[in-house]
Short mmCIF file of C-alpha atoms in Angstrom, two decimals:
data_model
loop_
_atom_site.label_atom_id
_atom_site.label_comp_id
_atom_site.label_asym_id
_atom_site.label_seq_id
_atom_site.Cartn_x
_atom_site.Cartn_y
_atom_site.Cartn_z
CA MET R 1 -12.59 -25.33 12.44
CA ILE R 2 -10.92 -24.34 9.17
CA GLU R 3 -9.52 -27.31 7.26
CA LEU R 4 -6.46 -26.63 5.12
CA ASP R 5 -5.80 -29.96 3.46
CA GLY R 6 -2.94 -29.88 1.00
CA ILE R 7 -1.22 -26.83 2.47
CA PRO R 8 2.34 -27.76 3.54
CA GLU R 9 3.84 -26.53 6.78
CA LEU R 10 5.00 -22.98 6.20
CA VAL R 11 8.34 -21.43 7.13
CA ASP R 12 8.11 -18.28 9.31
CA PRO R 13 4.88 -17.28 7.53
CA VAL R 14 3.81 -13.65 7.20
CA MET R 15 0.30 -12.70 6.09
CA VAL R 16 0.22 -9.73 3.69
CA ALA R 17 -3.23 -8.28 2.97
CA ALA R 18 -4.71 -5.50 0.86
CA PHE R 19 -8.28 -4.57 -0.02
CA GLU R 20 -9.69 -2.60 -2.92
CA GLY R 21 -11.89 0.37 -2.12
CA TRP R 22 -11.67 3.05 0.54
CA ASN R 23 -8.20 2.04 1.69
CA ASP R 24 -6.61 1.74 -1.75
CA ALA R 25 -5.88 5.13 -3.36
CA GLY R 26 -4.53 4.70 -6.88
CA ASP R 27 -4.95 0.92 -6.45
CA ALA R 28 -1.45 1.05 -4.95
CA ALA R 29 -1.97 -1.46 -2.12
CA SER R 30 -3.97 -4.09 -4.00
CA THR R 31 -1.50 -3.88 -6.91
CA ALA R 32 1.38 -4.51 -4.48
CA VAL R 33 -0.18 -7.79 -3.29
CA ALA R 34 -1.03 -8.73 -6.88
CA HIS R 35 2.64 -8.14 -7.77
CA LEU R 36 3.80 -10.50 -5.00
CA ASP R 37 1.32 -13.12 -6.15
CA SER R 38 2.46 -12.82 -9.76
CA GLU R 39 6.21 -12.76 -9.13
CA TRP R 40 6.16 -15.73 -6.76
CA LYS R 41 3.41 -17.70 -8.52
CA GLY R 42 0.98 -17.81 -5.61
CA GLU R 43 -1.43 -20.75 -5.32
CA VAL R 44 -4.96 -19.89 -4.21
CA PHE R 45 -6.12 -22.24 -1.44
CA ALA R 46 -9.23 -20.49 -0.11
CA ALA R 47 -11.87 -17.91 -0.97
CA LEU R 48 -14.37 -16.40 1.45
CA ASP R 49 -18.05 -16.90 0.68
CA ALA R 50 -19.14 -13.81 -1.23
CA GLU R 51 -22.73 -14.19 0.01
CA ASP R 52 -21.58 -13.54 3.58
CA TYR R 53 -19.78 -10.24 3.10
CA TYR R 54 -20.66 -8.42 -0.11
CA ASP R 55 -23.56 -6.37 -1.39
CA PHE R 56 -23.75 -7.32 -5.05
CA GLN R 57 -25.44 -4.04 -5.94
CA VAL R 58 -22.28 -2.28 -4.70
CA ASN R 59 -19.72 -4.80 -5.98
CA ARG R 60 -21.25 -6.38 -9.06
CA PRO R 61 -20.37 -9.92 -10.18
CA THR R 62 -19.04 -10.21 -13.73
CA VAL R 63 -20.04 -12.59 -16.50
CA TRP R 64 -17.47 -13.99 -18.91
CA LEU R 65 -17.14 -16.67 -21.59
CA ASP R 66 -14.94 -19.72 -21.18
CA GLY R 67 -14.92 -21.68 -24.42
CA GLY R 68 -18.45 -20.58 -25.19
CA VAL R 69 -19.68 -21.35 -21.66
CA ARG R 70 -20.90 -18.39 -19.63
CA LYS R 71 -19.38 -18.18 -16.15
CA ILE R 72 -19.71 -15.76 -13.25
CA THR R 73 -16.94 -14.33 -11.12
CA TRP R 74 -18.17 -13.21 -7.72
CA PRO R 75 -16.52 -10.37 -5.79
CA THR R 76 -14.74 -11.89 -2.83
CA THR R 77 -11.46 -12.18 -0.91
CA ARG R 78 -8.99 -14.90 -1.85
CA LEU R 79 -6.01 -16.34 0.01
CA SER R 80 -2.90 -17.75 -1.64
CA VAL R 81 0.44 -19.09 -0.47
CA VAL R 82 3.84 -18.32 -1.97
CA ARG R 83 6.94 -20.29 -1.05
CA VAL R 84 10.00 -18.04 -0.96
CA GLY R 85 13.32 -19.86 -0.99
CA GLY R 86 16.88 -18.54 -0.81
CA ASP R 87 19.29 -18.13 2.07
CA LYS R 88 16.49 -16.93 4.37
CA PRO R 89 13.36 -18.81 3.32
CA ARG R 90 10.09 -17.27 4.45
CA ASP R 91 6.64 -18.06 3.18
CA LEU R 92 3.87 -15.54 2.59
CA VAL R 93 0.12 -15.87 2.90
CA LEU R 94 -1.39 -13.31 0.54
CA VAL R 95 -4.86 -11.92 1.15
CA ARG R 96 -6.34 -9.94 -1.71
CA GLY R 97 -9.92 -8.84 -2.02
CA ILE R 98 -12.47 -6.07 -1.79
CA GLU R 99 -13.43 -4.20 1.35
CA PRO R 100 -16.51 -6.11 2.60
CA SER R 101 -19.94 -4.49 2.61
CA MET R 102 -21.14 -6.13 5.83
CA ARG R 103 -20.28 -8.37 8.81
CA TRP R 104 -16.79 -6.99 9.25
CA ARG R 105 -16.21 -8.74 12.58
CA SER R 106 -17.01 -12.14 11.11
CA PHE R 107 -14.84 -11.30 8.09
CA CYS R 108 -11.84 -10.53 10.31
CA ASN R 109 -12.45 -13.58 12.49
CA GLU R 110 -12.43 -15.81 9.43
CA LEU R 111 -9.11 -14.37 8.24
CA LEU R 112 -7.68 -14.76 11.74
CA GLY R 113 -8.80 -18.40 11.70
CA PHE R 114 -6.68 -18.99 8.61
CA ALA R 115 -3.77 -17.11 10.21
CA HIS R 116 -3.98 -19.31 13.31
CA GLU R 117 -4.17 -22.58 11.37
CA LEU R 118 -1.20 -21.62 9.19
CA GLY R 119 0.95 -20.45 12.09
CA VAL R 120 1.22 -16.87 10.83
CA GLU R 121 3.73 -14.91 12.93
CA LEU R 122 2.98 -11.41 11.63
CA VAL R 123 0.14 -9.75 9.71
CA VAL R 124 1.05 -6.82 7.44
CA ILE R 125 -1.85 -4.84 5.96
CA LEU R 126 -1.15 -2.50 3.06
CA GLY R 127 -3.13 0.66 2.41
CA ALA R 128 -2.95 3.86 0.38
CA LEU R 129 -4.56 7.25 0.87
CA LEU R 130 -4.87 10.60 -0.83
CA GLY R 131 -2.56 13.22 0.65
CA ASP R 132 -0.96 16.63 0.11
CA THR R 133 2.30 15.20 -1.20
CA PRO R 134 4.12 16.14 -4.43
CA HIS R 135 4.52 13.48 -7.10
CA THR R 136 8.14 14.59 -7.63
CA ARG R 137 9.31 13.41 -4.20
CA PRO R 138 9.66 9.91 -2.74
CA VAL R 139 6.31 8.49 -1.70
CA PRO R 140 5.76 8.77 2.07
CA VAL R 141 5.07 5.36 3.62
CA SER R 142 4.17 5.17 7.29
CA GLY R 143 4.32 2.01 9.36
CA VAL R 144 1.96 1.89 12.34
CA THR R 145 0.69 -0.60 14.89
CA SER R 146 -1.66 -0.74 17.86
CA ASP R 147 0.82 -2.83 19.84
CA PRO R 148 3.19 -0.66 21.97
CA ASP R 149 5.76 -3.47 22.25
CA LEU R 150 5.73 -4.07 18.50
CA ALA R 151 6.11 -0.34 17.91
CA ARG R 152 9.31 -0.33 19.97
CA THR R 153 10.87 -3.50 18.58
CA MET R 154 10.12 -2.76 14.91
CA ASP R 155 10.64 1.02 14.99
CA LEU R 156 7.02 1.79 14.13
CA GLU R 157 4.56 4.44 15.22
CA GLU R 158 1.84 3.55 17.69
CA THR R 159 -1.44 4.72 16.20
CA LYS R 160 -3.42 7.34 18.09
CA TYR R 161 -6.03 7.92 15.39
CA GLU R 162 -9.68 8.48 16.32
CA GLY R 163 -12.39 8.72 13.67
CA PRO R 164 -13.96 6.80 10.76
CA THR R 165 -12.01 3.75 9.70
CA GLY R 166 -11.97 1.10 6.99
CA ILE R 167 -11.33 -2.62 6.91
CA VAL R 168 -7.57 -2.05 7.27
CA GLY R 169 -8.08 -0.40 10.66
CA ILE R 170 -10.64 -3.00 11.76
CA LEU R 171 -8.45 -5.95 10.80
CA GLN R 172 -5.45 -4.46 12.56
CA GLU R 173 -7.44 -4.04 15.77
CA ALA R 174 -8.86 -7.56 15.45
CA CYS R 175 -5.33 -8.94 15.19
CA THR R 176 -4.22 -6.95 18.23
CA HIS R 177 -7.10 -8.21 20.37
CA ALA R 178 -6.41 -11.77 19.20
CA GLY R 179 -2.76 -11.51 20.19
CA VAL R 180 -1.49 -11.62 16.59
CA PRO R 181 1.24 -9.05 15.81
CA ALA R 182 -0.07 -6.70 13.12
CA VAL R 183 1.36 -3.74 11.21
CA SER R 184 -0.22 -1.39 8.69
CA LEU R 185 1.84 0.26 5.95
CA TRP R 186 0.27 3.34 4.35
CA ALA R 187 1.44 5.06 1.17
CA ALA R 188 0.37 8.67 0.52
CA VAL R 189 -0.79 9.23 -3.07
CA PRO R 190 -0.88 12.81 -4.48
CA HIS R 191 -4.51 13.82 -4.45
CA TYR R 192 -4.19 15.74 -7.73
CA VAL R 193 -3.16 12.56 -9.61
CA SER R 194 -5.33 10.00 -7.88
CA GLN R 195 -6.24 7.98 -10.97
CA PRO R 196 -4.96 4.39 -10.89
CA PRO R 197 -2.54 2.90 -11.44
CA ASN R 198 0.20 4.49 -9.36
CA PRO R 199 3.28 2.27 -9.76
CA LYS R 200 5.44 4.69 -7.77
CA ALA R 201 3.27 4.24 -4.67
CA THR R 202 3.13 0.47 -5.22
CA LEU R 203 6.91 0.36 -5.45
CA ALA R 204 7.26 2.39 -2.25
CA LEU R 205 5.00 -0.03 -0.37
CA LEU R 206 6.99 -3.02 -1.58
CA ASN R 207 10.28 -1.38 -0.59
CA ARG R 208 8.96 -0.72 2.91
CA LEU R 209 7.56 -4.25 3.16
CA GLU R 210 10.94 -5.58 2.11
CA ASP R 211 12.60 -3.68 4.94
CA LEU R 212 9.98 -4.77 7.46
CA ILE R 213 10.08 -8.52 6.87
CA ASP R 214 13.73 -8.70 5.74
CA LEU R 215 12.90 -10.43 2.47
CA ARG R 216 14.17 -9.50 -0.94
CA ILE R 217 11.23 -8.82 -3.26
CA PRO R 218 11.69 -9.08 -7.04
CA LEU R 219 10.50 -5.79 -8.47
CA GLY R 220 10.21 -6.74 -12.12
CA GLU R 221 9.21 -3.77 -14.28
CA LEU R 222 7.89 -1.66 -11.42
CA PRO R 223 10.92 0.69 -11.26
CA GLU R 224 10.58 1.43 -14.98
CA ASP R 225 6.83 1.88 -14.65
CA ALA R 226 7.34 4.27 -11.74
CA ARG R 227 9.80 6.38 -13.74
CA ALA R 228 7.48 6.48 -16.75
CA TRP R 229 4.55 7.46 -14.50
CA GLN R 230 6.49 10.36 -13.01
CA VAL R 231 7.72 11.58 -16.38
CA GLY R 232 4.16 11.53 -17.68
CA VAL R 233 2.86 13.53 -14.72
CA ASP R 234 5.81 15.95 -15.03
CA GLN R 235 4.90 16.63 -18.64
CA LEU R 236 1.23 17.19 -17.89
CA ALA R 237 1.98 19.43 -14.91
CA ALA R 238 4.37 21.52 -17.01
CA GLU R 239 1.52 22.30 -19.40
CA ASP R 240 -0.57 23.94 -16.67
CA SER R 241 0.98 26.83 -14.75
CA GLU R 242 -1.45 26.51 -11.85
CA VAL R 243 -0.66 22.84 -11.37
CA ALA R 244 3.08 23.52 -11.67
CA GLU R 245 2.86 26.28 -9.06
CA TYR R 246 0.86 24.10 -6.70
CA VAL R 247 3.36 21.23 -7.03
CA GLN R 248 6.20 23.64 -6.27
CA THR R 249 4.39 24.74 -3.11
CA LEU R 250 4.08 21.13 -1.98
CA GLU R 251 7.74 20.49 -2.77
CA GLU R 252 8.89 23.44 -0.67
CA ALA R 253 6.76 22.38 2.28
CA ARG R 254 8.00 18.79 2.04
CA ASP R 255 11.67 19.74 1.69
CA THR R 256 11.51 22.17 4.58
CA ALA R 257 9.95 19.58 6.87
CA GLU R 258 12.47 16.86 6.02
CA LEU R 259 15.68 18.87 5.70
CA PRO R 260 17.06 18.00 9.18
CA GLU R 261 16.80 14.25 8.45
CA ALA R 262 17.80 14.25 4.80
CA SER R 263 21.37 13.15 5.49
CA GLY R 264 20.75 10.83 8.44
CA GLU R 265 18.37 7.94 8.82
CA ALA R 266 17.07 8.17 5.26
CA ILE R 267 20.48 7.66 3.65
CA ALA R 268 21.32 4.87 6.11
CA ARG R 269 18.12 3.01 5.26
CA GLU R 270 18.71 3.31 1.50
CA PHE R 271 22.29 2.09 1.91
CA GLU R 272 21.13 -0.91 3.94
CA ARG R 273 18.66 -1.80 1.20
CA TYR R 274 21.41 -1.53 -1.42
CA LEU R 275 23.67 -3.86 0.58
CA ARG R 276 20.89 -6.37 1.11
CA ARG R 277 20.14 -6.49 -2.62
CA ARG R 278 23.82 -6.68 -3.56
CA ASP R 279 24.57 -9.48 -1.10
CA GLY R 280 21.26 -11.29 -1.64
CA SER R 281 20.61 -14.50 -3.48
CA GLY R 282 22.60 -13.78 -6.62
CA PRO R 283 22.05 -11.10 -9.23
CA ALA R 284 18.52 -9.90 -9.75
CA ALA R 285 16.68 -9.39 -12.98
CA PRO R 286 17.46 -6.23 -14.91
CA GLY R 287 15.98 -3.23 -13.21
CA SER R 288 15.33 -5.01 -9.91
CA HIS R 289 18.14 -3.17 -8.13
CA ALA R 290 16.43 0.15 -8.76
CA THR R 291 14.45 1.53 -5.87
CA GLU R 292 11.73 4.11 -5.77
CA SER R 293 14.32 6.77 -4.98
CA GLY R 294 17.50 5.14 -6.27
CA ASP R 295 17.88 7.41 -9.26
CA PRO R 296 16.04 10.69 -8.74
CA ALA R 297 17.33 12.16 -11.98
CA GLY R 298 16.07 9.13 -13.87
CA TYR R 299 12.50 10.06 -13.08
CA LEU R 300 13.04 13.27 -15.02
CA ARG R 301 14.83 11.83 -18.02
CA ASP R 302 13.15 8.54 -18.93
CA GLY R 303 10.83 8.11 -21.89
CA PRO R 304 7.29 9.48 -21.83
CA GLY R 305 4.52 7.71 -19.95
CA GLY R 306 0.93 8.07 -21.02
CA ARG R 307 -1.47 8.94 -18.19
CA ALA R 308 -4.77 10.74 -17.89
CA ARG R 309 -4.48 14.45 -17.36
CA PRO R 310 -4.51 15.23 -13.63
CA VAL R 311 -7.40 17.23 -12.27
CA ARG R 312 -6.50 20.84 -11.76
CA PRO R 313 -6.08 21.16 -7.99
CA GLN R 314 -7.46 23.90 -5.83
CA ARG R 315 -5.29 25.14 -3.06
CA PRO R 316 -6.48 23.39 0.08
CA GLU R 317 -7.47 25.49 3.06
CA PRO R 318 -5.14 25.22 6.05
CA THR R 319 -5.95 22.35 8.41
CA GLU R 320 -4.87 21.52 11.91
CA GLY R 321 -2.47 18.87 10.65
CA PRO R 322 1.03 19.49 9.25
CA ALA R 323 1.43 20.68 5.66
CA ASP R 324 4.48 18.60 4.81
CA GLY R 325 2.99 16.05 2.47
CA THR R 326 1.05 14.28 5.16
CA ALA R 327 -2.24 12.58 4.63
CA SER R 328 -5.62 14.10 5.20
CA GLY R 329 -7.36 11.88 7.70
CA GLY R 330 -6.78 8.21 8.39
CA ASP R 331 -6.25 5.64 11.05
CA SER R 332 -2.61 4.81 10.95
CA GLY R 333 -1.21 7.18 13.51
CA THR R 334 1.73 9.49 12.94
CA GLY R 335 4.21 8.68 10.24
CA SER R 336 7.41 10.20 11.47
CA GLY R 337 9.82 7.99 9.59
CA SER R 338 12.31 9.53 7.24
CA GLY R 339 14.14 8.22 4.25
CA SER R 340 13.62 7.50 0.61
CA ASP R 341 10.30 5.79 0.11
CA ASP R 342 8.99 5.89 3.66
CA VAL R 343 9.65 9.40 4.85
CA GLY R 344 7.50 11.54 7.07
CA GLY R 345 3.83 12.21 6.94
CA SER R 346 0.76 10.86 8.59
CA ALA R 347 -0.97 7.97 6.93
CA GLY R 348 -4.34 6.36 7.16
CA GLU R 349 -7.55 6.29 5.22
CA ALA R 350 -8.19 9.20 2.92
CA SER R 351 -11.19 11.25 3.80
CA GLY R 352 -14.07 10.19 1.61
CA GLY R 353 -12.15 7.12 0.45
CA ALA R 354 -9.75 6.34 -2.34
CA ASP R 355 -12.65 5.46 -4.54
CA ALA R 356 -14.54 8.72 -4.08
CA LYS R 357 -16.02 10.02 -7.31
CA LYS R 358 -15.50 13.73 -6.61
CA PRO R 359 -12.28 15.08 -8.15
CA PRO R 360 -9.67 15.24 -5.38
CA GLY R 361 -8.78 18.80 -6.16
CA SER R 362 -12.34 20.02 -5.81
CA ALA R 363 -13.15 18.70 -2.37
CA GLU R 364 -12.86 20.70 0.80
CA PRO R 365 -10.10 19.37 3.04
CA PRO R 366 -11.26 17.07 5.84
CA GLU R 367 -11.96 18.45 9.28
CA SER R 368 -9.42 16.30 11.03
CA SER R 369 -6.09 14.67 10.37
CA GLU R 370 -3.91 12.17 12.10
CA ASP R 371 -2.08 12.92 15.27
#
């Protein structure tokens, strides 16, 4: 039995989880959970035993000085609670850690034990993958579930993926078998600018999470960071004709695929988000009304952002999957949504992992892709 002394009774709690590693291209997912924890001042109440789940030769502990005393931080997964007030109070249980090296079933069972004791009503797992998507367009975010009923009620895709998976896919299936509603949100990160951070992808995940759980999320400086990131990548791409040509090819494929829906569901979703923010709990902090796609021109005109030069991409060979900015491989099913920050595209784990050392532009495209 898991004892949670000192944790008050939560209001409509939702568990939001993200894990560094294979499922976290550009650190977009783990940064999203870190942002929630920072903005809402999360209080850590539990940490899983690192000895049980991590290979310390893969995920090294770190040594640091605290007032002259040497201390060790062990790689692990921590849980915190944030109390969200307002007109519609809803508490969040944040799970942030590293993809475990071993005993994944026990790892998931331990997290589900916490979810049960806290009365969690929904588990949302965030992930990010490398995909053939242009940095100049809204980040595709796909919402998927293994529960057919949940797919219908929450307008999600039911995953049909078969193939290698990461802890995001395992945890989602564990939740489903335990009768806990679970959803995975996947952001597609351009494979030719895979270096972290990617604030634009983080912002897209938070916008989609906001829509999913009907909770206004303070965005802080993320909109400005996202604009600066895009301006920086624009400038670097403009210096290399091959990169610029490749980006244009991705843009044309993406625009062609999404043209029929550009004026329908996407605009409606963005307008609903605008109304929710306008009619929410008072005015937000400066910049918090901006969304990942709220001011497309702004991404092209803001001040410069310093980023590492993107790896020169090679044109990928054709695959069986669609070429409209969808992800290469994964276990999130088909992402057929449209709109600003959650449009189209498959989503799931990137082939070879988000933390692969080989430059994304130099790898051969994976053999399979999502349905």
